[in-house]
């Protein structure tokens, strides 16, 4: 996506959401990565060690809530490009297990969702329904993608997803060159 078409898309998104105080879109640049994202709220940040594909990995997450939805962008460096596919599959599975989609149908066509991320050679989208930790229904749409040894997840969670908010969030993801 060219700079001018990205700017036009951002302008259109801002114009549509200008009347909505619920979503206050802002650009987020993730330190240490080539990823930029648009979030509809001021994110909180956290880093924690997680077992990703059996290896302790530092996971960096930025998330916020707006309009009854949780928006999250996370990344980790797996250190070896050969581990990227394994790490992405493990991450998708763990995310589905977290919302109690059992068994997690990682490659099930009913959970696949067509998504693209500007600058990413490939992205796998997941769309699923499950339960949050309190047992309440939750929906998610998530994208998993990589560049080099860095793996990423961008996701929206909520009781009922808004297509406008979901589309704006995923349209705002962009990886710059390697």
PDB file of C-alpha atoms in Angstrom:
ATOM      1  CA  UNK A   1       0.000   0.000   0.000  1.00  0.00           C
ATOM      2  CA  UNK A   2       1.476   3.336  -0.987  1.00  0.00           C
ATOM      3  CA  UNK A   3       1.882   6.177   1.469  1.00  0.00           C
ATOM      4  CA  UNK A   4      -0.801   8.203  -0.328  1.00  0.00           C
ATOM      5  CA  UNK A   5      -3.334   5.340  -0.352  1.00  0.00           C
ATOM      6  CA  UNK A   6      -2.595   4.637   3.330  1.00  0.00           C
ATOM      7  CA  UNK A   7      -3.095   8.339   4.095  1.00  0.00           C
ATOM      8  CA  UNK A   8      -6.371   8.336   2.134  1.00  0.00           C
ATOM      9  CA  UNK A   9      -7.539   5.236   4.027  1.00  0.00           C
ATOM     10  CA  UNK A  10      -6.614   6.792   7.358  1.00  0.00           C
ATOM     11  CA  UNK A  11      -8.417  10.013   6.409  1.00  0.00           C
ATOM     12  CA  UNK A  12     -11.548   8.052   5.476  1.00  0.00           C
ATOM     13  CA  UNK A  13     -11.387   6.045   8.714  1.00  0.00           C
ATOM     14  CA  UNK A  14     -10.981   9.203  10.769  1.00  0.00           C
ATOM     15  CA  UNK A  15     -13.843  10.904   8.923  1.00  0.00           C
ATOM     16  CA  UNK A  16     -16.174   7.966   9.588  1.00  0.00           C
ATOM     17  CA  UNK A  17     -15.208   7.771  13.253  1.00  0.00           C
ATOM     18  CA  UNK A  18     -15.085  11.548  13.796  1.00  0.00           C
ATOM     19  CA  UNK A  19     -18.673  11.523  15.007  1.00  0.00           C
ATOM     20  CA  UNK A  20     -18.000   8.658  17.402  1.00  0.00           C
ATOM     21  CA  UNK A  21     -16.310   9.571  20.690  1.00  0.00           C
ATOM     22  CA  UNK A  22     -16.103   5.827  21.432  1.00  0.00           C
ATOM     23  CA  UNK A  23     -13.187   5.259  19.055  1.00  0.00           C
ATOM     24  CA  UNK A  24     -10.269   7.683  19.254  1.00  0.00           C
ATOM     25  CA  UNK A  25      -7.923   6.171  16.641  1.00  0.00           C
ATOM     26  CA  UNK A  26      -4.199   6.713  17.161  1.00  0.00           C
ATOM     27  CA  UNK A  27      -1.083   5.330  15.538  1.00  0.00           C
ATOM     28  CA  UNK A  28       1.097   2.978  17.552  1.00  0.00           C
ATOM     29  CA  UNK A  29       4.665   2.143  16.555  1.00  0.00           C
ATOM     30  CA  UNK A  30       5.931  -0.967  18.266  1.00  0.00           C
ATOM     31  CA  UNK A  31       9.489  -0.366  19.481  1.00  0.00           C
ATOM     32  CA  UNK A  32      11.941  -2.939  18.194  1.00  0.00           C
ATOM     33  CA  UNK A  33       9.689  -3.976  15.304  1.00  0.00           C
ATOM     34  CA  UNK A  34       8.711  -2.718  11.864  1.00  0.00           C
ATOM     35  CA  UNK A  35       5.000  -2.913  12.812  1.00  0.00           C
ATOM     36  CA  UNK A  36       2.685   0.075  12.962  1.00  0.00           C
ATOM     37  CA  UNK A  37      -0.922  -0.214  14.095  1.00  0.00           C
ATOM     38  CA  UNK A  38      -3.981   1.959  14.580  1.00  0.00           C
ATOM     39  CA  UNK A  39      -5.717   1.510  17.909  1.00  0.00           C
ATOM     40  CA  UNK A  40      -9.030   3.147  18.870  1.00  0.00           C
ATOM     41  CA  UNK A  41      -7.862   3.875  22.411  1.00  0.00           C
ATOM     42  CA  UNK A  42      -4.723   4.508  24.444  1.00  0.00           C
ATOM     43  CA  UNK A  43      -3.023   1.131  24.896  1.00  0.00           C
ATOM     44  CA  UNK A  44      -1.500  -0.361  27.997  1.00  0.00           C
ATOM     45  CA  UNK A  45       1.755  -2.251  27.482  1.00  0.00           C
ATOM     46  CA  UNK A  46       3.126  -5.385  29.103  1.00  0.00           C
ATOM     47  CA  UNK A  47       5.937  -7.861  28.561  1.00  0.00           C
ATOM     48  CA  UNK A  48       6.009 -11.355  29.978  1.00  0.00           C
ATOM     49  CA  UNK A  49       7.757 -14.666  29.436  1.00  0.00           C
ATOM     50  CA  UNK A  50       5.546 -17.283  27.794  1.00  0.00           C
ATOM     51  CA  UNK A  51       6.256 -20.750  26.445  1.00  0.00           C
ATOM     52  CA  UNK A  52       5.854 -20.356  22.681  1.00  0.00           C
ATOM     53  CA  UNK A  53       6.254 -23.645  20.831  1.00  0.00           C
ATOM     54  CA  UNK A  54       7.957 -25.044  23.940  1.00  0.00           C
ATOM     55  CA  UNK A  55      10.551 -22.265  24.198  1.00  0.00           C
ATOM     56  CA  UNK A  56      10.473 -19.493  26.844  1.00  0.00           C
ATOM     57  CA  UNK A  57       9.875 -16.315  24.831  1.00  0.00           C
ATOM     58  CA  UNK A  58       9.414 -12.645  25.741  1.00  0.00           C
ATOM     59  CA  UNK A  59       5.931 -11.618  24.559  1.00  0.00           C
ATOM     60  CA  UNK A  60       5.299  -7.881  24.152  1.00  0.00           C
ATOM     61  CA  UNK A  61       1.635  -6.826  24.191  1.00  0.00           C
ATOM     62  CA  UNK A  62      -0.248  -3.560  23.709  1.00  0.00           C
ATOM     63  CA  UNK A  63      -3.995  -3.590  24.341  1.00  0.00           C
ATOM     64  CA  UNK A  64      -6.926  -1.357  25.138  1.00  0.00           C
ATOM     65  CA  UNK A  65     -10.720  -1.387  25.366  1.00  0.00           C
ATOM     66  CA  UNK A  66     -13.192   0.790  23.499  1.00  0.00           C
ATOM     67  CA  UNK A  67     -16.840   0.335  22.606  1.00  0.00           C
ATOM     68  CA  UNK A  68     -17.059  -2.939  24.524  1.00  0.00           C
ATOM     69  CA  UNK A  69     -14.214  -4.435  22.485  1.00  0.00           C
ATOM     70  CA  UNK A  70     -10.623  -5.329  23.409  1.00  0.00           C
ATOM     71  CA  UNK A  71      -7.993  -4.565  20.782  1.00  0.00           C
ATOM     72  CA  UNK A  72      -4.579  -6.202  21.121  1.00  0.00           C
ATOM     73  CA  UNK A  73      -1.310  -6.236  19.211  1.00  0.00           C
ATOM     74  CA  UNK A  74       1.465  -8.549  20.389  1.00  0.00           C
ATOM     75  CA  UNK A  75       4.843  -9.707  19.136  1.00  0.00           C
ATOM     76  CA  UNK A  76       7.746 -11.943  20.025  1.00  0.00           C
ATOM     77  CA  UNK A  77      11.120 -12.727  18.519  1.00  0.00           C
ATOM     78  CA  UNK A  78      11.589 -16.496  18.207  1.00  0.00           C
ATOM     79  CA  UNK A  79      15.264 -16.116  17.241  1.00  0.00           C
ATOM     80  CA  UNK A  80      15.233 -18.657  14.409  1.00  0.00           C
ATOM     81  CA  UNK A  81      13.321 -18.238  11.163  1.00  0.00           C
ATOM     82  CA  UNK A  82      12.824 -22.025  11.027  1.00  0.00           C
ATOM     83  CA  UNK A  83      10.747 -21.765  14.231  1.00  0.00           C
ATOM     84  CA  UNK A  84       8.360 -19.120  12.848  1.00  0.00           C
ATOM     85  CA  UNK A  85       5.701 -21.504  11.402  1.00  0.00           C
ATOM     86  CA  UNK A  86       5.745 -23.639  14.556  1.00  0.00           C
ATOM     87  CA  UNK A  87       5.475 -20.567  16.807  1.00  0.00           C
ATOM     88  CA  UNK A  88       2.584 -19.093  14.786  1.00  0.00           C
ATOM     89  CA  UNK A  89       0.644 -22.388  14.882  1.00  0.00           C
ATOM     90  CA  UNK A  90       1.255 -22.736  18.641  1.00  0.00           C
ATOM     91  CA  UNK A  91       0.150 -19.135  19.214  1.00  0.00           C
ATOM     92  CA  UNK A  92      -3.079 -19.607  17.235  1.00  0.00           C
ATOM     93  CA  UNK A  93      -3.832 -22.781  19.183  1.00  0.00           C
ATOM     94  CA  UNK A  94      -3.114 -21.159  22.572  1.00  0.00           C
ATOM     95  CA  UNK A  95      -5.308 -18.157  21.679  1.00  0.00           C
ATOM     96  CA  UNK A  96      -8.229 -20.415  20.798  1.00  0.00           C
ATOM     97  CA  UNK A  97      -7.745 -22.431  23.992  1.00  0.00           C
ATOM     98  CA  UNK A  98      -7.769 -19.164  25.995  1.00  0.00           C
ATOM     99  CA  UNK A  99     -11.343 -18.508  24.855  1.00  0.00           C
ATOM    100  CA  UNK A 100     -12.298 -22.134  25.413  1.00  0.00           C
ATOM    101  CA  UNK A 101     -12.609 -23.189  21.793  1.00  0.00           C
ATOM    102  CA  UNK A 102     -11.965 -26.887  22.419  1.00  0.00           C
ATOM    103  CA  UNK A 103     -10.476 -28.584  20.613  1.00  0.00           C
ATOM    104  CA  UNK A 104      -8.808 -25.573  19.019  1.00  0.00           C
ATOM    105  CA  UNK A 105      -9.547 -25.964  15.299  1.00  0.00           C
ATOM    106  CA  UNK A 106      -6.396 -24.175  14.112  1.00  0.00           C
ATOM    107  CA  UNK A 107      -6.618 -25.414  10.532  1.00  0.00           C
ATOM    108  CA  UNK A 108     -10.393 -25.865  10.475  1.00  0.00           C
ATOM    109  CA  UNK A 109     -11.788 -23.945   7.469  1.00  0.00           C
ATOM    110  CA  UNK A 110     -14.716 -22.730   9.603  1.00  0.00           C
ATOM    111  CA  UNK A 111     -12.335 -20.686  11.771  1.00  0.00           C
ATOM    112  CA  UNK A 112     -10.250 -19.268   8.923  1.00  0.00           C
ATOM    113  CA  UNK A 113     -10.802 -15.638   8.028  1.00  0.00           C
ATOM    114  CA  UNK A 114      -9.328 -13.859   5.017  1.00  0.00           C
ATOM    115  CA  UNK A 115      -7.102 -11.037   6.214  1.00  0.00           C
ATOM    116  CA  UNK A 116      -4.128  -9.207   4.780  1.00  0.00           C
ATOM    117  CA  UNK A 117      -1.569  -7.110   6.593  1.00  0.00           C
ATOM    118  CA  UNK A 118       0.217  -4.450   4.527  1.00  0.00           C
ATOM    119  CA  UNK A 119       3.866  -5.443   4.126  1.00  0.00           C
ATOM    120  CA  UNK A 120       3.449  -9.000   5.452  1.00  0.00           C
ATOM    121  CA  UNK A 121       4.224 -11.760   2.962  1.00  0.00           C
ATOM    122  CA  UNK A 122       1.329 -13.791   4.412  1.00  0.00           C
ATOM    123  CA  UNK A 123      -1.165 -13.555   7.242  1.00  0.00           C
ATOM    124  CA  UNK A 124      -3.498 -16.163   8.638  1.00  0.00           C
ATOM    125  CA  UNK A 125      -6.799 -14.946   9.964  1.00  0.00           C
ATOM    126  CA  UNK A 126      -8.854 -16.691  12.625  1.00  0.00           C
ATOM    127  CA  UNK A 127     -12.499 -16.013  13.446  1.00  0.00           C
ATOM    128  CA  UNK A 128     -14.013 -17.911  16.356  1.00  0.00           C
ATOM    129  CA  UNK A 129     -16.573 -17.856  19.137  1.00  0.00           C
ATOM    130  CA  UNK A 130     -15.854 -19.064  22.639  1.00  0.00           C
ATOM    131  CA  UNK A 131     -16.072 -18.014  26.273  1.00  0.00           C
ATOM    132  CA  UNK A 132     -14.136 -15.454  28.266  1.00  0.00           C
ATOM    133  CA  UNK A 133     -12.634 -16.364  31.685  1.00  0.00           C
ATOM    134  CA  UNK A 134     -15.981 -15.503  33.347  1.00  0.00           C
ATOM    135  CA  UNK A 135     -17.840 -17.936  31.076  1.00  0.00           C
ATOM    136  CA  UNK A 136     -19.476 -15.209  28.974  1.00  0.00           C
ATOM    137  CA  UNK A 137     -19.708 -15.559  25.175  1.00  0.00           C
ATOM    138  CA  UNK A 138     -16.842 -13.908  23.282  1.00  0.00           C
ATOM    139  CA  UNK A 139     -16.027 -13.534  19.614  1.00  0.00           C
ATOM    140  CA  UNK A 140     -12.602 -12.926  18.166  1.00  0.00           C
ATOM    141  CA  UNK A 141     -10.980 -12.051  14.898  1.00  0.00           C
ATOM    142  CA  UNK A 142      -7.217 -12.331  14.863  1.00  0.00           C
ATOM    143  CA  UNK A 143      -4.354 -12.170  12.388  1.00  0.00           C
ATOM    144  CA  UNK A 144      -1.068 -14.045  12.773  1.00  0.00           C
ATOM    145  CA  UNK A 145       1.906 -13.036  10.643  1.00  0.00           C
ATOM    146  CA  UNK A 146       5.678 -12.748  10.692  1.00  0.00           C
ATOM    147  CA  UNK A 147       8.678 -10.894   9.368  1.00  0.00           C
ATOM    148  CA  UNK A 148      12.112 -12.432   9.800  1.00  0.00           C
ATOM    149  CA  UNK A 149      12.208 -14.037  13.246  1.00  0.00           C
ATOM    150  CA  UNK A 150       9.473 -11.804  14.683  1.00  0.00           C
ATOM    151  CA  UNK A 151       5.956 -13.217  14.998  1.00  0.00           C
ATOM    152  CA  UNK A 152       2.853 -11.090  15.514  1.00  0.00           C
ATOM    153  CA  UNK A 153      -0.745 -11.354  16.603  1.00  0.00           C
ATOM    154  CA  UNK A 154      -3.359  -8.638  16.150  1.00  0.00           C
ATOM    155  CA  UNK A 155      -6.774  -9.408  17.622  1.00  0.00           C
ATOM    156  CA  UNK A 156     -10.155  -7.980  18.535  1.00  0.00           C
ATOM    157  CA  UNK A 157     -12.314  -9.608  21.230  1.00  0.00           C
ATOM    158  CA  UNK A 158     -15.852  -8.829  22.323  1.00  0.00           C
ATOM    159  CA  UNK A 159     -19.334 -10.174  22.980  1.00  0.00           C
ATOM    160  CA  UNK A 160     -20.392  -8.838  19.563  1.00  0.00           C
ATOM    161  CA  UNK A 161     -17.819  -7.571  17.092  1.00  0.00           C
ATOM    162  CA  UNK A 162     -18.429  -4.384  15.129  1.00  0.00           C
ATOM    163  CA  UNK A 163     -17.414  -4.821  11.477  1.00  0.00           C
ATOM    164  CA  UNK A 164     -16.526  -1.119  11.260  1.00  0.00           C
ATOM    165  CA  UNK A 165     -14.177  -1.261  14.258  1.00  0.00           C
ATOM    166  CA  UNK A 166     -12.668  -4.616  13.216  1.00  0.00           C
ATOM    167  CA  UNK A 167     -12.109  -3.440   9.625  1.00  0.00           C
ATOM    168  CA  UNK A 168     -10.534  -0.175  10.810  1.00  0.00           C
ATOM    169  CA  UNK A 169      -8.201  -1.977  13.195  1.00  0.00           C
ATOM    170  CA  UNK A 170      -6.922  -4.506  10.657  1.00  0.00           C
ATOM    171  CA  UNK A 171      -6.683  -1.902   7.861  1.00  0.00           C
ATOM    172  CA  UNK A 172      -4.379   0.083  10.156  1.00  0.00           C
ATOM    173  CA  UNK A 173      -1.761  -2.689  10.483  1.00  0.00           C
ATOM    174  CA  UNK A 174       1.416  -2.194   8.459  1.00  0.00           C
ATOM    175  CA  UNK A 175       4.852  -3.806   8.380  1.00  0.00           C
ATOM    176  CA  UNK A 176       7.630  -1.720   6.880  1.00  0.00           C
ATOM    177  CA  UNK A 177      10.389  -3.399   4.845  1.00  0.00           C
ATOM    178  CA  UNK A 178      12.731  -5.965   6.417  1.00  0.00           C
TER     179      UNK A 178
END
